[in-house]
């Protein structure tokens, strides 16, 4: 418990450096997730992934182990992802969670328990789905 003022450290979280998973290739502009062990990977249809944001750069860790390289990931913004043709998001999903299909595509449902959550739909237009 504080009994005097404290200079509490802080850092910005709009862009985070995240350690990349072994064998991962992440393209600039891609959906970035944390895998089950907490390392950055490209978005894919899988369970136990945590949506982190958009890749600010391309990273190739195909020859590396977990954490050999890191990637800059932008957070705290709405990003426009492709809408799934097979499981499309419509205006009815505004304000609801959508799900990761791949590193650039989101879908309406969890694919019968095969997809991880991406984020909240904040807009839908002819060019894609805006996800926060």
Tab-separated table of N, CA, C and O in Angstrom:
chain	number	residue	atom	x	y	z
A	1	UNK	N	0.848	-1.172	0.000
A	1	UNK	CA	0.000	0.000	0.000
A	1	UNK	C	0.891	1.232	0.000
A	1	UNK	O	1.861	1.313	0.751
A	2	UNK	N	0.567	2.225	-0.833
A	2	UNK	CA	1.351	3.449	-0.913
A	2	UNK	C	1.142	4.322	0.313
A	2	UNK	O	0.029	4.466	0.799
A	3	UNK	N	2.238	4.905	0.763
A	3	UNK	CA	2.163	5.905	1.826
A	3	UNK	C	2.722	7.236	1.345
A	3	UNK	O	2.748	8.208	2.082
A	4	UNK	N	3.198	7.225	0.052
A	4	UNK	CA	3.675	8.452	-0.579
A	4	UNK	C	3.497	8.291	-2.091
A	4	UNK	O	3.150	7.218	-2.582
A	5	UNK	N	3.766	9.381	-2.810
A	5	UNK	CA	3.630	9.336	-4.263
A	5	UNK	C	4.562	8.291	-4.858
A	5	UNK	O	5.636	8.009	-4.310
A	6	UNK	N	4.140	7.741	-5.999
A	6	UNK	CA	4.930	6.733	-6.697
A	6	UNK	C	5.053	7.131	-8.154
A	6	UNK	O	4.062	7.479	-8.790
A	7	UNK	N	6.245	7.085	-8.701
A	7	UNK	CA	6.461	7.345	-10.116
A	7	UNK	C	6.257	6.015	-10.851
A	7	UNK	O	7.209	5.269	-11.097
A	8	UNK	N	5.019	5.702	-11.182
A	8	UNK	CA	4.688	4.427	-11.797
A	8	UNK	C	5.118	4.409	-13.258
A	8	UNK	O	4.684	5.256	-14.042
A	9	UNK	N	5.960	3.454	-13.659
A	9	UNK	CA	6.387	3.364	-15.058
A	9	UNK	C	5.200	3.100	-15.984
A	9	UNK	O	4.205	2.484	-15.580
A	10	UNK	N	5.328	3.555	-17.224
A	10	UNK	CA	4.290	3.307	-18.224
A	10	UNK	C	4.941	3.158	-19.585
A	10	UNK	O	6.107	3.513	-19.773
A	11	UNK	N	4.203	2.608	-20.526
A	11	UNK	CA	4.673	2.534	-21.898
A	11	UNK	C	3.479	2.602	-22.832
A	11	UNK	O	2.364	2.232	-22.464
A	12	UNK	N	3.726	3.077	-24.032
A	12	UNK	CA	2.684	3.117	-25.043
A	12	UNK	C	2.366	1.708	-25.512
A	12	UNK	O	3.246	0.845	-25.541
A	13	UNK	N	1.114	1.478	-25.870
A	13	UNK	CA	0.721	0.141	-26.314
A	13	UNK	C	0.097	0.137	-27.701
A	13	UNK	O	-0.451	-0.875	-28.126
A	14	UNK	N	0.203	1.253	-28.424
A	14	UNK	CA	-0.348	1.259	-29.778
A	14	UNK	C	0.475	0.378	-30.699
A	14	UNK	O	-0.058	-0.287	-31.573
A	15	UNK	N	1.795	0.379	-30.520
A	15	UNK	CA	2.654	-0.524	-31.276
A	15	UNK	C	3.479	-1.321	-30.277
A	15	UNK	O	4.201	-0.758	-29.461
A	16	UNK	N	3.346	-2.640	-30.355
A	16	UNK	CA	4.076	-3.530	-29.462
A	16	UNK	C	5.078	-4.362	-30.245
A	16	UNK	O	4.791	-4.790	-31.366
A	17	UNK	N	6.231	-4.611	-29.652
A	17	UNK	CA	7.180	-5.571	-30.203
A	17	UNK	C	6.836	-6.917	-29.583
A	17	UNK	O	6.801	-7.058	-28.360
A	18	UNK	N	6.550	-7.902	-30.434
A	18	UNK	CA	6.124	-9.211	-29.950
A	18	UNK	C	7.068	-10.275	-30.507
A	18	UNK	O	7.352	-10.291	-31.710
A	19	UNK	N	7.547	-11.157	-29.650
A	19	UNK	CA	8.400	-12.261	-30.074
A	19	UNK	C	7.615	-13.177	-31.005
A	19	UNK	O	6.449	-13.496	-30.759
A	20	UNK	N	8.263	-13.620	-32.088
A	20	UNK	CA	7.603	-14.398	-33.138
A	20	UNK	C	7.827	-15.896	-32.927
A	20	UNK	O	8.902	-16.330	-32.512
A	21	UNK	N	6.801	-16.673	-33.259
A	21	UNK	CA	6.858	-18.133	-33.149
A	21	UNK	C	7.857	-18.726	-34.135
A	21	UNK	O	8.102	-18.162	-35.211
A	22	UNK	N	8.406	-19.862	-33.771
A	22	UNK	CA	9.294	-20.601	-34.661
A	22	UNK	C	8.563	-20.918	-35.964
A	22	UNK	O	7.367	-21.210	-35.966
A	23	UNK	N	9.282	-20.838	-37.071
A	23	UNK	CA	8.782	-21.194	-38.399
A	23	UNK	C	7.678	-20.285	-38.929
A	23	UNK	O	7.088	-20.578	-39.960
A	24	UNK	N	7.384	-19.185	-38.257
A	24	UNK	CA	6.301	-18.288	-38.690
A	24	UNK	C	6.772	-17.311	-39.756
A	24	UNK	O	7.887	-16.804	-39.700
A	25	UNK	N	5.904	-17.067	-40.711
A	25	UNK	CA	6.077	-16.005	-41.696
A	25	UNK	C	4.863	-15.102	-41.560
A	25	UNK	O	3.725	-15.560	-41.717
A	26	UNK	N	5.098	-13.836	-41.256
A	26	UNK	CA	4.012	-12.877	-41.086
A	26	UNK	C	4.250	-11.732	-42.067
A	26	UNK	O	5.310	-11.112	-42.050
A	27	UNK	N	3.280	-11.474	-42.916
A	27	UNK	CA	3.389	-10.410	-43.907
A	27	UNK	C	2.904	-9.084	-43.322
A	27	UNK	O	2.003	-9.056	-42.476
A	28	UNK	N	3.500	-7.996	-43.782
A	28	UNK	CA	3.055	-6.667	-43.366
A	28	UNK	C	1.574	-6.515	-43.696
A	28	UNK	O	1.132	-6.915	-44.770
A	29	UNK	N	0.815	-5.974	-42.760
A	29	UNK	CA	-0.613	-5.768	-42.957
A	29	UNK	C	-1.472	-6.946	-42.570
A	29	UNK	O	-2.696	-6.876	-42.668
A	30	UNK	N	-0.874	-8.038	-42.119
A	30	UNK	CA	-1.612	-9.258	-41.779
A	30	UNK	C	-2.219	-9.198	-40.381
A	30	UNK	O	-1.756	-8.449	-39.520
A	31	UNK	N	-3.222	-10.043	-40.163
A	31	UNK	CA	-3.736	-10.292	-38.825
A	31	UNK	C	-2.638	-11.024	-38.054
A	31	UNK	O	-2.107	-12.034	-38.524
A	32	UNK	N	-2.300	-10.493	-36.876
A	32	UNK	CA	-1.303	-11.143	-36.018
A	32	UNK	C	-2.010	-11.647	-34.776
A	32	UNK	O	-2.826	-10.942	-34.178
A	33	UNK	N	-1.666	-12.872	-34.394
A	33	UNK	CA	-2.220	-13.490	-33.199
A	33	UNK	C	-1.088	-13.923	-32.281
A	33	UNK	O	0.054	-14.068	-32.705
A	34	UNK	N	-1.436	-14.129	-31.025
A	34	UNK	CA	-0.529	-14.813	-30.107
A	34	UNK	C	-0.991	-16.267	-30.087
A	34	UNK	O	-2.183	-16.546	-29.896
A	35	UNK	N	-0.045	-17.185	-30.304
A	35	UNK	CA	-0.419	-18.600	-30.269
A	35	UNK	C	-0.584	-19.058	-28.820
A	35	UNK	O	-0.459	-18.256	-27.892
A	36	UNK	N	-0.828	-20.331	-28.615
A	36	UNK	CA	-1.104	-20.850	-27.276
A	36	UNK	C	0.063	-20.644	-26.313
A	36	UNK	O	-0.134	-20.604	-25.098
A	37	UNK	N	1.285	-20.490	-26.843
A	37	UNK	CA	2.450	-20.268	-25.978
A	37	UNK	C	2.859	-18.802	-25.915
A	37	UNK	O	3.887	-18.471	-25.330
A	38	UNK	N	2.053	-17.915	-26.536
A	38	UNK	CA	2.279	-16.479	-26.414
A	38	UNK	C	3.166	-15.857	-27.465
A	38	UNK	O	3.496	-14.675	-27.371
A	39	UNK	N	3.559	-16.604	-28.492
A	39	UNK	CA	4.394	-16.055	-29.546
A	39	UNK	C	3.541	-15.596	-30.722
A	39	UNK	O	2.494	-16.177	-31.014
A	40	UNK	N	3.997	-14.556	-31.414
A	40	UNK	CA	3.269	-14.006	-32.553
A	40	UNK	C	3.280	-14.981	-33.724
A	40	UNK	O	4.292	-15.614	-34.023
A	41	UNK	N	2.124	-15.066	-34.394
A	41	UNK	CA	1.968	-15.883	-35.590
A	41	UNK	C	0.948	-15.210	-36.486
A	41	UNK	O	0.239	-14.296	-36.062
A	42	UNK	N	0.864	-15.664	-37.731
A	42	UNK	CA	-0.131	-15.133	-38.652
A	42	UNK	C	-1.489	-15.709	-38.300
A	42	UNK	O	-1.590	-16.819	-37.783
A	43	UNK	N	-2.538	-14.941	-38.578
A	43	UNK	CA	-3.884	-15.417	-38.330
A	43	UNK	C	-4.188	-16.637	-39.170
A	43	UNK	O	-3.766	-16.737	-40.326
A	44	UNK	N	-4.915	-17.574	-38.589
A	44	UNK	CA	-5.296	-18.801	-39.267
A	44	UNK	C	-6.517	-19.387	-38.572
A	44	UNK	O	-6.849	-19.006	-37.452
A	45	UNK	N	-7.181	-20.325	-39.240
A	45	UNK	CA	-8.285	-21.027	-38.601
A	45	UNK	C	-7.702	-22.002	-37.596
A	45	UNK	O	-7.087	-23.000	-37.974
A	46	UNK	N	-7.842	-21.686	-36.328
A	46	UNK	CA	-7.326	-22.526	-35.239
A	46	UNK	C	-7.919	-22.019	-33.928
A	46	UNK	O	-8.348	-20.876	-33.836
A	47	UNK	N	-7.895	-22.876	-32.934
A	47	UNK	CA	-8.355	-22.492	-31.606
A	47	UNK	C	-7.189	-22.024	-30.754
A	47	UNK	O	-6.027	-22.254	-31.092
A	48	UNK	N	-7.500	-21.370	-29.657
A	48	UNK	CA	-6.522	-20.906	-28.669
A	48	UNK	C	-5.561	-19.848	-29.191
A	48	UNK	O	-4.417	-19.762	-28.747
A	49	UNK	N	-6.024	-19.041	-30.140
A	49	UNK	CA	-5.259	-17.900	-30.623
A	49	UNK	C	-5.853	-16.633	-30.023
A	49	UNK	O	-7.062	-16.542	-29.838
A	50	UNK	N	-4.990	-15.651	-29.755
A	50	UNK	CA	-5.446	-14.370	-29.232
A	50	UNK	C	-5.115	-13.293	-30.249
A	50	UNK	O	-3.949	-13.102	-30.598
A	51	UNK	N	-6.139	-12.604	-30.728
A	51	UNK	CA	-5.952	-11.528	-31.707
A	51	UNK	C	-5.134	-10.410	-31.085
A	51	UNK	O	-5.447	-9.928	-30.001
A	52	UNK	N	-4.054	-9.998	-31.772
A	52	UNK	CA	-3.218	-8.905	-31.286
A	52	UNK	C	-3.392	-7.622	-32.081
A	52	UNK	O	-3.338	-6.541	-31.522
A	53	UNK	N	-3.565	-7.712	-33.400
A	53	UNK	CA	-3.682	-6.517	-34.226
A	53	UNK	C	-3.111	-6.756	-35.611
A	53	UNK	O	-3.144	-7.871	-36.125
A	54	UNK	N	-2.547	-5.681	-36.202
A	54	UNK	CA	-2.033	-5.708	-37.574
A	54	UNK	C	-0.516	-5.639	-37.587
A	54	UNK	O	0.090	-4.815	-36.899
A	55	UNK	N	0.096	-6.469	-38.416
A	55	UNK	CA	1.552	-6.464	-38.573
A	55	UNK	C	1.988	-5.168	-39.243
A	55	UNK	O	1.472	-4.797	-40.291
A	56	UNK	N	2.938	-4.483	-38.645
A	56	UNK	CA	3.478	-3.248	-39.201
A	56	UNK	C	4.658	-3.505	-40.132
A	56	UNK	O	5.150	-2.589	-40.776
A	57	UNK	N	5.102	-4.742	-40.186
A	57	UNK	CA	6.257	-5.102	-41.001
A	57	UNK	C	6.143	-6.582	-41.348
A	57	UNK	O	5.336	-7.298	-40.784
A	58	UNK	N	6.971	-7.018	-42.290
A	58	UNK	CA	7.044	-8.430	-42.638
A	58	UNK	C	8.171	-9.075	-41.843
A	58	UNK	O	9.224	-8.471	-41.653
A	59	UNK	N	7.910	-10.295	-41.356
A	59	UNK	CA	8.917	-11.031	-40.598
A	59	UNK	C	8.906	-12.482	-41.060
A	59	UNK	O	7.849	-13.089	-41.204
A	60	UNK	N	10.103	-13.027	-41.278
A	60	UNK	CA	10.256	-14.422	-41.668
A	60	UNK	C	11.127	-15.121	-40.625
A	60	UNK	O	12.324	-14.861	-40.533
A	61	UNK	N	10.518	-15.974	-39.843
A	61	UNK	CA	11.242	-16.725	-38.812
A	61	UNK	C	11.243	-18.218	-39.143
A	61	UNK	O	11.268	-19.058	-38.258
A	62	UNK	N	11.213	-18.553	-40.452
A	62	UNK	CA	11.135	-19.960	-40.849
A	62	UNK	C	12.341	-20.760	-40.373
A	62	UNK	O	12.223	-21.951	-40.112
A	63	UNK	N	13.488	-20.138	-40.255
A	63	UNK	CA	14.689	-20.857	-39.815
A	63	UNK	C	14.964	-20.658	-38.328
A	63	UNK	O	15.958	-21.175	-37.814
A	64	UNK	N	14.098	-19.943	-37.642
A	64	UNK	CA	14.361	-19.597	-36.246
A	64	UNK	C	13.520	-20.356	-35.247
A	64	UNK	O	12.529	-20.998	-35.583
A	65	UNK	N	13.928	-20.226	-33.998
A	65	UNK	CA	13.186	-20.796	-32.870
A	65	UNK	C	12.232	-19.735	-32.319
A	65	UNK	O	12.313	-18.556	-32.692
A	66	UNK	N	11.341	-20.134	-31.428
A	66	UNK	CA	10.449	-19.186	-30.771
A	66	UNK	C	11.251	-18.019	-30.199
A	66	UNK	O	12.219	-18.234	-29.464
A	67	UNK	N	10.863	-16.808	-30.577
A	67	UNK	CA	11.469	-15.615	-30.008
A	67	UNK	C	12.775	-15.165	-30.630
A	67	UNK	O	13.353	-14.179	-30.176
A	68	UNK	N	13.260	-15.841	-31.674
A	68	UNK	CA	14.509	-15.409	-32.309
A	68	UNK	C	14.390	-14.028	-32.943
A	68	UNK	O	15.368	-13.302	-33.041
A	69	UNK	N	13.195	-13.689	-33.413
A	69	UNK	CA	12.933	-12.364	-33.976
A	69	UNK	C	11.654	-11.831	-33.358
A	69	UNK	O	10.883	-12.572	-32.733
A	70	UNK	N	11.421	-10.539	-33.521
A	70	UNK	CA	10.174	-9.947	-33.048
A	70	UNK	C	9.536	-9.163	-34.182
A	70	UNK	O	10.160	-8.900	-35.207
A	71	UNK	N	8.273	-8.816	-33.979
A	71	UNK	CA	7.510	-8.075	-34.982
A	71	UNK	C	6.798	-6.911	-34.304
A	71	UNK	O	6.381	-7.021	-33.150
A	72	UNK	N	6.668	-5.814	-35.035
A	72	UNK	CA	5.915	-4.667	-34.561
A	72	UNK	C	4.443	-4.870	-34.914
A	72	UNK	O	4.101	-5.086	-36.078
A	73	UNK	N	3.580	-4.827	-33.904
A	73	UNK	CA	2.147	-5.046	-34.086
A	73	UNK	C	1.395	-3.803	-33.630
A	73	UNK	O	1.571	-3.346	-32.503
A	74	UNK	N	0.572	-3.254	-34.528
A	74	UNK	CA	-0.255	-2.088	-34.177
A	74	UNK	C	-1.562	-2.562	-33.554
A	74	UNK	O	-2.200	-3.480	-34.032
A	75	UNK	N	-1.929	-1.899	-32.467
A	75	UNK	CA	-3.147	-2.220	-31.717
A	75	UNK	C	-3.968	-0.959	-31.490
A	75	UNK	O	-3.532	0.125	-31.796
A	76	UNK	N	-5.133	-1.123	-30.920
A	76	UNK	CA	-5.928	0.024	-30.510
A	76	UNK	C	-6.582	0.789	-31.642
A	76	UNK	O	-6.981	1.938	-31.467
A	77	UNK	N	-6.693	0.172	-32.798
A	77	UNK	CA	-7.335	0.786	-33.963
A	77	UNK	C	-8.332	-0.204	-34.538
A	77	UNK	O	-8.278	-1.395	-34.252
A	78	UNK	N	-9.217	0.263	-35.400
A	78	UNK	CA	-10.068	-0.632	-36.180
A	78	UNK	C	-9.370	-0.870	-37.507
A	78	UNK	O	-8.913	0.076	-38.154
A	79	UNK	N	-9.258	-2.134	-37.897
A	79	UNK	CA	-8.620	-2.501	-39.159
A	79	UNK	C	-9.651	-3.133	-40.074
A	79	UNK	O	-10.569	-3.813	-39.615
A	80	UNK	N	-9.467	-2.909	-41.373
A	80	UNK	CA	-10.400	-3.462	-42.351
A	80	UNK	C	-9.855	-4.795	-42.864
A	80	UNK	O	-8.805	-4.848	-43.496
A	81	UNK	N	-10.595	-5.870	-42.576
A	81	UNK	CA	-10.221	-7.207	-43.032
A	81	UNK	C	-11.209	-7.666	-44.090
A	81	UNK	O	-12.328	-7.151	-44.183
A	82	UNK	N	-10.801	-8.656	-44.875
A	82	UNK	CA	-11.694	-9.233	-45.876
A	82	UNK	C	-12.835	-9.963	-45.185
A	82	UNK	O	-12.653	-10.550	-44.124
A	83	UNK	N	-13.998	-9.943	-45.830
A	83	UNK	CA	-15.178	-10.630	-45.328
A	83	UNK	C	-15.225	-12.028	-45.932
A	83	UNK	O	-15.053	-12.191	-47.140
A	84	UNK	N	-15.452	-13.037	-45.128
A	84	UNK	CA	-15.537	-14.417	-45.606
A	84	UNK	C	-16.693	-14.568	-46.587
A	84	UNK	O	-17.813	-14.162	-46.304
A	85	UNK	N	-16.415	-15.178	-47.727
A	85	UNK	CA	-17.477	-15.453	-48.686
A	85	UNK	C	-18.372	-16.593	-48.237
A	85	UNK	O	-19.568	-16.612	-48.513
A	86	UNK	N	-17.798	-17.544	-47.497
A	86	UNK	CA	-18.548	-18.718	-47.062
A	86	UNK	C	-19.338	-18.479	-45.780
A	86	UNK	O	-20.331	-19.167	-45.531
A	87	UNK	N	-18.898	-17.523	-44.966
A	87	UNK	CA	-19.536	-17.240	-43.675
A	87	UNK	C	-19.509	-15.726	-43.459
A	87	UNK	O	-18.848	-15.223	-42.562
A	88	UNK	N	-20.233	-14.990	-44.315
A	88	UNK	CA	-20.091	-13.534	-44.332
A	88	UNK	C	-20.679	-12.810	-43.128
A	88	UNK	O	-21.691	-13.215	-42.566
A	89	UNK	N	-20.014	-11.733	-42.781
A	89	UNK	CA	-20.482	-10.820	-41.749
A	89	UNK	C	-21.415	-9.824	-42.416
A	89	UNK	O	-21.107	-9.289	-43.477
A	90	UNK	N	-22.574	-9.573	-41.778
A	90	UNK	CA	-23.550	-8.627	-42.306
A	90	UNK	C	-23.771	-7.515	-41.281
A	90	UNK	O	-23.219	-7.557	-40.176
A	91	UNK	N	-24.600	-6.574	-41.619
A	91	UNK	CA	-24.911	-5.467	-40.719
A	91	UNK	C	-25.447	-5.965	-39.375
A	91	UNK	O	-25.246	-5.327	-38.341
A	92	UNK	N	-26.070	-7.127	-39.382
A	92	UNK	CA	-26.627	-7.699	-38.142
A	92	UNK	C	-25.536	-8.036	-37.122
A	92	UNK	O	-25.830	-8.182	-35.937
A	93	UNK	N	-24.280	-8.135	-37.561
A	93	UNK	CA	-23.170	-8.469	-36.649
A	93	UNK	C	-22.484	-7.231	-36.082
A	93	UNK	O	-21.524	-7.353	-35.324
A	94	UNK	N	-22.959	-6.043	-36.418
A	94	UNK	CA	-22.361	-4.826	-35.882
A	94	UNK	C	-22.340	-4.881	-34.353
A	94	UNK	O	-23.345	-5.181	-33.717
A	95	UNK	N	-21.177	-4.640	-33.775
A	95	UNK	CA	-21.028	-4.669	-32.332
A	95	UNK	C	-20.782	-6.053	-31.755
A	95	UNK	O	-20.626	-6.210	-30.548
A	96	UNK	N	-20.745	-7.063	-32.613
A	96	UNK	CA	-20.538	-8.441	-32.159
A	96	UNK	C	-19.120	-8.904	-32.503
A	96	UNK	O	-18.450	-8.336	-33.354
A	97	UNK	N	-18.701	-9.962	-31.870
A	97	UNK	CA	-17.392	-10.557	-32.116
A	97	UNK	C	-17.406	-11.294	-33.453
A	97	UNK	O	-18.389	-11.961	-33.787
A	98	UNK	N	-16.309	-11.175	-34.202
A	98	UNK	CA	-16.132	-11.966	-35.416
A	98	UNK	C	-14.941	-12.902	-35.204
A	98	UNK	O	-14.265	-12.839	-34.177
A	99	UNK	N	-14.666	-13.758	-36.185
A	99	UNK	CA	-13.698	-14.834	-36.004
A	99	UNK	C	-12.665	-14.878	-37.130
A	99	UNK	O	-12.962	-14.547	-38.272
A	100	UNK	N	-11.473	-15.331	-36.808
A	100	UNK	CA	-10.342	-15.355	-37.739
A	100	UNK	C	-10.446	-16.561	-38.672
A	100	UNK	O	-10.565	-17.698	-38.208
A	101	UNK	N	-10.359	-16.289	-39.977
A	101	UNK	CA	-10.305	-17.346	-40.991
A	101	UNK	C	-8.854	-17.558	-41.424
A	101	UNK	O	-8.366	-18.677	-41.483
A	102	UNK	N	-8.182	-16.455	-41.757
A	102	UNK	CA	-6.774	-16.497	-42.138
A	102	UNK	C	-6.153	-15.154	-41.809
A	102	UNK	O	-6.750	-14.369	-41.063
A	103	UNK	N	-4.990	-14.850	-42.367
A	103	UNK	CA	-4.287	-13.628	-41.966
A	103	UNK	C	-4.834	-12.348	-42.579
A	103	UNK	O	-4.269	-11.278	-42.365
A	104	UNK	N	-5.975	-12.446	-43.302
A	104	UNK	CA	-6.608	-11.242	-43.838
A	104	UNK	C	-8.127	-11.324	-43.885
A	104	UNK	O	-8.775	-10.413	-44.371
A	105	UNK	N	-8.705	-12.408	-43.361
A	105	UNK	CA	-10.130	-12.656	-43.520
A	105	UNK	C	-10.790	-12.981	-42.183
A	105	UNK	O	-10.234	-13.719	-41.370
A	106	UNK	N	-12.002	-12.435	-41.997
A	106	UNK	CA	-12.809	-12.717	-40.806
A	106	UNK	C	-14.163	-13.272	-41.217
A	106	UNK	O	-14.617	-13.063	-42.336
A	107	UNK	N	-14.799	-13.976	-40.270
A	107	UNK	CA	-16.085	-14.618	-40.536
A	107	UNK	C	-17.067	-14.338	-39.414
A	107	UNK	O	-16.688	-13.936	-38.315
A	108	UNK	N	-18.331	-14.613	-39.702
A	108	UNK	CA	-19.424	-14.383	-38.759
A	108	UNK	C	-19.376	-15.336	-37.563
A	108	UNK	O	-19.627	-14.932	-36.439
A	109	UNK	N	-19.071	-16.601	-37.799
A	109	UNK	CA	-19.161	-17.605	-36.740
A	109	UNK	C	-17.805	-18.217	-36.404
A	109	UNK	O	-16.824	-18.019	-37.122
A	110	UNK	N	-17.786	-19.017	-35.365
A	110	UNK	CA	-16.549	-19.683	-34.958
A	110	UNK	C	-16.291	-20.955	-35.753
A	110	UNK	O	-15.404	-21.740	-35.412
A	111	UNK	N	-17.043	-21.166	-36.823
A	111	UNK	CA	-16.808	-22.314	-37.691
A	111	UNK	C	-17.010	-23.640	-36.983
A	111	UNK	O	-16.201	-24.553	-37.140
A	112	UNK	N	-18.074	-23.734	-36.189
A	112	UNK	CA	-18.388	-24.927	-35.402
A	112	UNK	C	-17.209	-25.281	-34.492
A	112	UNK	O	-16.730	-26.410	-34.446
A	113	UNK	N	-16.715	-24.245	-33.800
A	113	UNK	CA	-15.664	-24.453	-32.812
A	113	UNK	C	-14.265	-24.627	-33.376
A	113	UNK	O	-13.407	-25.213	-32.719
A	114	UNK	N	-14.005	-24.080	-34.580
A	114	UNK	CA	-12.671	-24.223	-35.180
A	114	UNK	C	-11.898	-22.908	-35.280
A	114	UNK	O	-10.716	-22.924	-35.595
A	115	UNK	N	-12.564	-21.770	-35.027
A	115	UNK	CA	-11.931	-20.458	-35.202
A	115	UNK	C	-11.825	-19.706	-33.883
A	115	UNK	O	-12.701	-19.784	-33.037
A	116	UNK	N	-10.767	-18.916	-33.779
A	116	UNK	CA	-10.573	-18.042	-32.618
A	116	UNK	C	-11.206	-16.686	-32.870
A	116	UNK	O	-11.324	-16.239	-34.020
A	117	UNK	N	-11.596	-16.011	-31.800
A	117	UNK	CA	-12.191	-14.679	-31.897
A	117	UNK	C	-11.172	-13.678	-32.423
A	117	UNK	O	-9.986	-13.755	-32.098
A	118	UNK	N	-11.658	-12.737	-33.223
A	118	UNK	CA	-10.793	-11.686	-33.762
A	118	UNK	C	-10.991	-10.398	-32.986
A	118	UNK	O	-10.051	-9.875	-32.415
A	119	UNK	N	-12.180	-9.877	-33.001
A	119	UNK	CA	-12.472	-8.616	-32.341
A	119	UNK	C	-13.912	-8.259	-32.578
A	119	UNK	O	-14.701	-9.081	-33.037
A	120	UNK	N	-14.263	-7.019	-32.303
A	120	UNK	CA	-15.637	-6.554	-32.420
A	120	UNK	C	-15.824	-5.829	-33.754
A	120	UNK	O	-15.023	-4.969	-34.117
A	121	UNK	N	-16.876	-6.181	-34.459
A	121	UNK	CA	-17.211	-5.559	-35.735
A	121	UNK	C	-17.712	-4.141	-35.475
A	121	UNK	O	-18.665	-3.937	-34.725
A	122	UNK	N	-17.049	-3.140	-36.085
A	122	UNK	CA	-17.466	-1.746	-35.921
A	122	UNK	C	-17.921	-1.117	-37.238
A	122	UNK	O	-18.326	0.034	-37.262
A	123	UNK	N	-17.871	-1.890	-38.322
A	123	UNK	CA	-18.337	-1.395	-39.599
A	123	UNK	C	-18.251	-2.467	-40.656
A	123	UNK	O	-17.407	-3.362	-40.587
A	124	UNK	N	-19.171	-2.399	-41.629
A	124	UNK	CA	-19.173	-3.316	-42.752
A	124	UNK	C	-19.407	-2.485	-43.999
A	124	UNK	O	-20.307	-1.640	-44.026
A	125	UNK	N	-18.564	-2.679	-45.014
A	125	UNK	CA	-18.787	-1.982	-46.276
A	125	UNK	C	-18.382	-2.880	-47.431
A	125	UNK	O	-17.992	-4.038	-47.216
A	126	UNK	N	-18.477	-2.367	-48.639
A	126	UNK	CA	-18.189	-3.177	-49.822
A	126	UNK	C	-16.748	-3.665	-49.870
A	126	UNK	O	-16.458	-4.677	-50.529
A	127	UNK	N	-15.844	-3.005	-49.163
A	127	UNK	CA	-14.431	-3.385	-49.190
A	127	UNK	C	-14.046	-4.333	-48.073
A	127	UNK	O	-12.913	-4.846	-48.059
A	128	UNK	N	-14.909	-4.569	-47.099
A	128	UNK	CA	-14.559	-5.491	-46.038
A	128	UNK	C	-15.243	-5.179	-44.721
A	128	UNK	O	-16.243	-4.471	-44.658
A	129	UNK	N	-14.647	-5.718	-43.663
A	129	UNK	CA	-15.202	-5.612	-42.310
A	129	UNK	C	-14.214	-4.863	-41.442
A	129	UNK	O	-13.027	-5.211	-41.386
A	130	UNK	N	-14.692	-3.838	-40.745
A	130	UNK	CA	-13.857	-3.078	-39.818
A	130	UNK	C	-13.949	-3.736	-38.449
A	130	UNK	O	-15.043	-3.895	-37.915
A	131	UNK	N	-12.789	-4.115	-37.925
A	131	UNK	CA	-12.743	-4.849	-36.662
A	131	UNK	C	-11.861	-4.089	-35.672
A	131	UNK	O	-10.736	-3.712	-35.991
A	132	UNK	N	-12.393	-3.897	-34.482
A	132	UNK	CA	-11.669	-3.211	-33.403
A	132	UNK	C	-11.156	-4.257	-32.428
A	132	UNK	O	-11.852	-5.208	-32.095
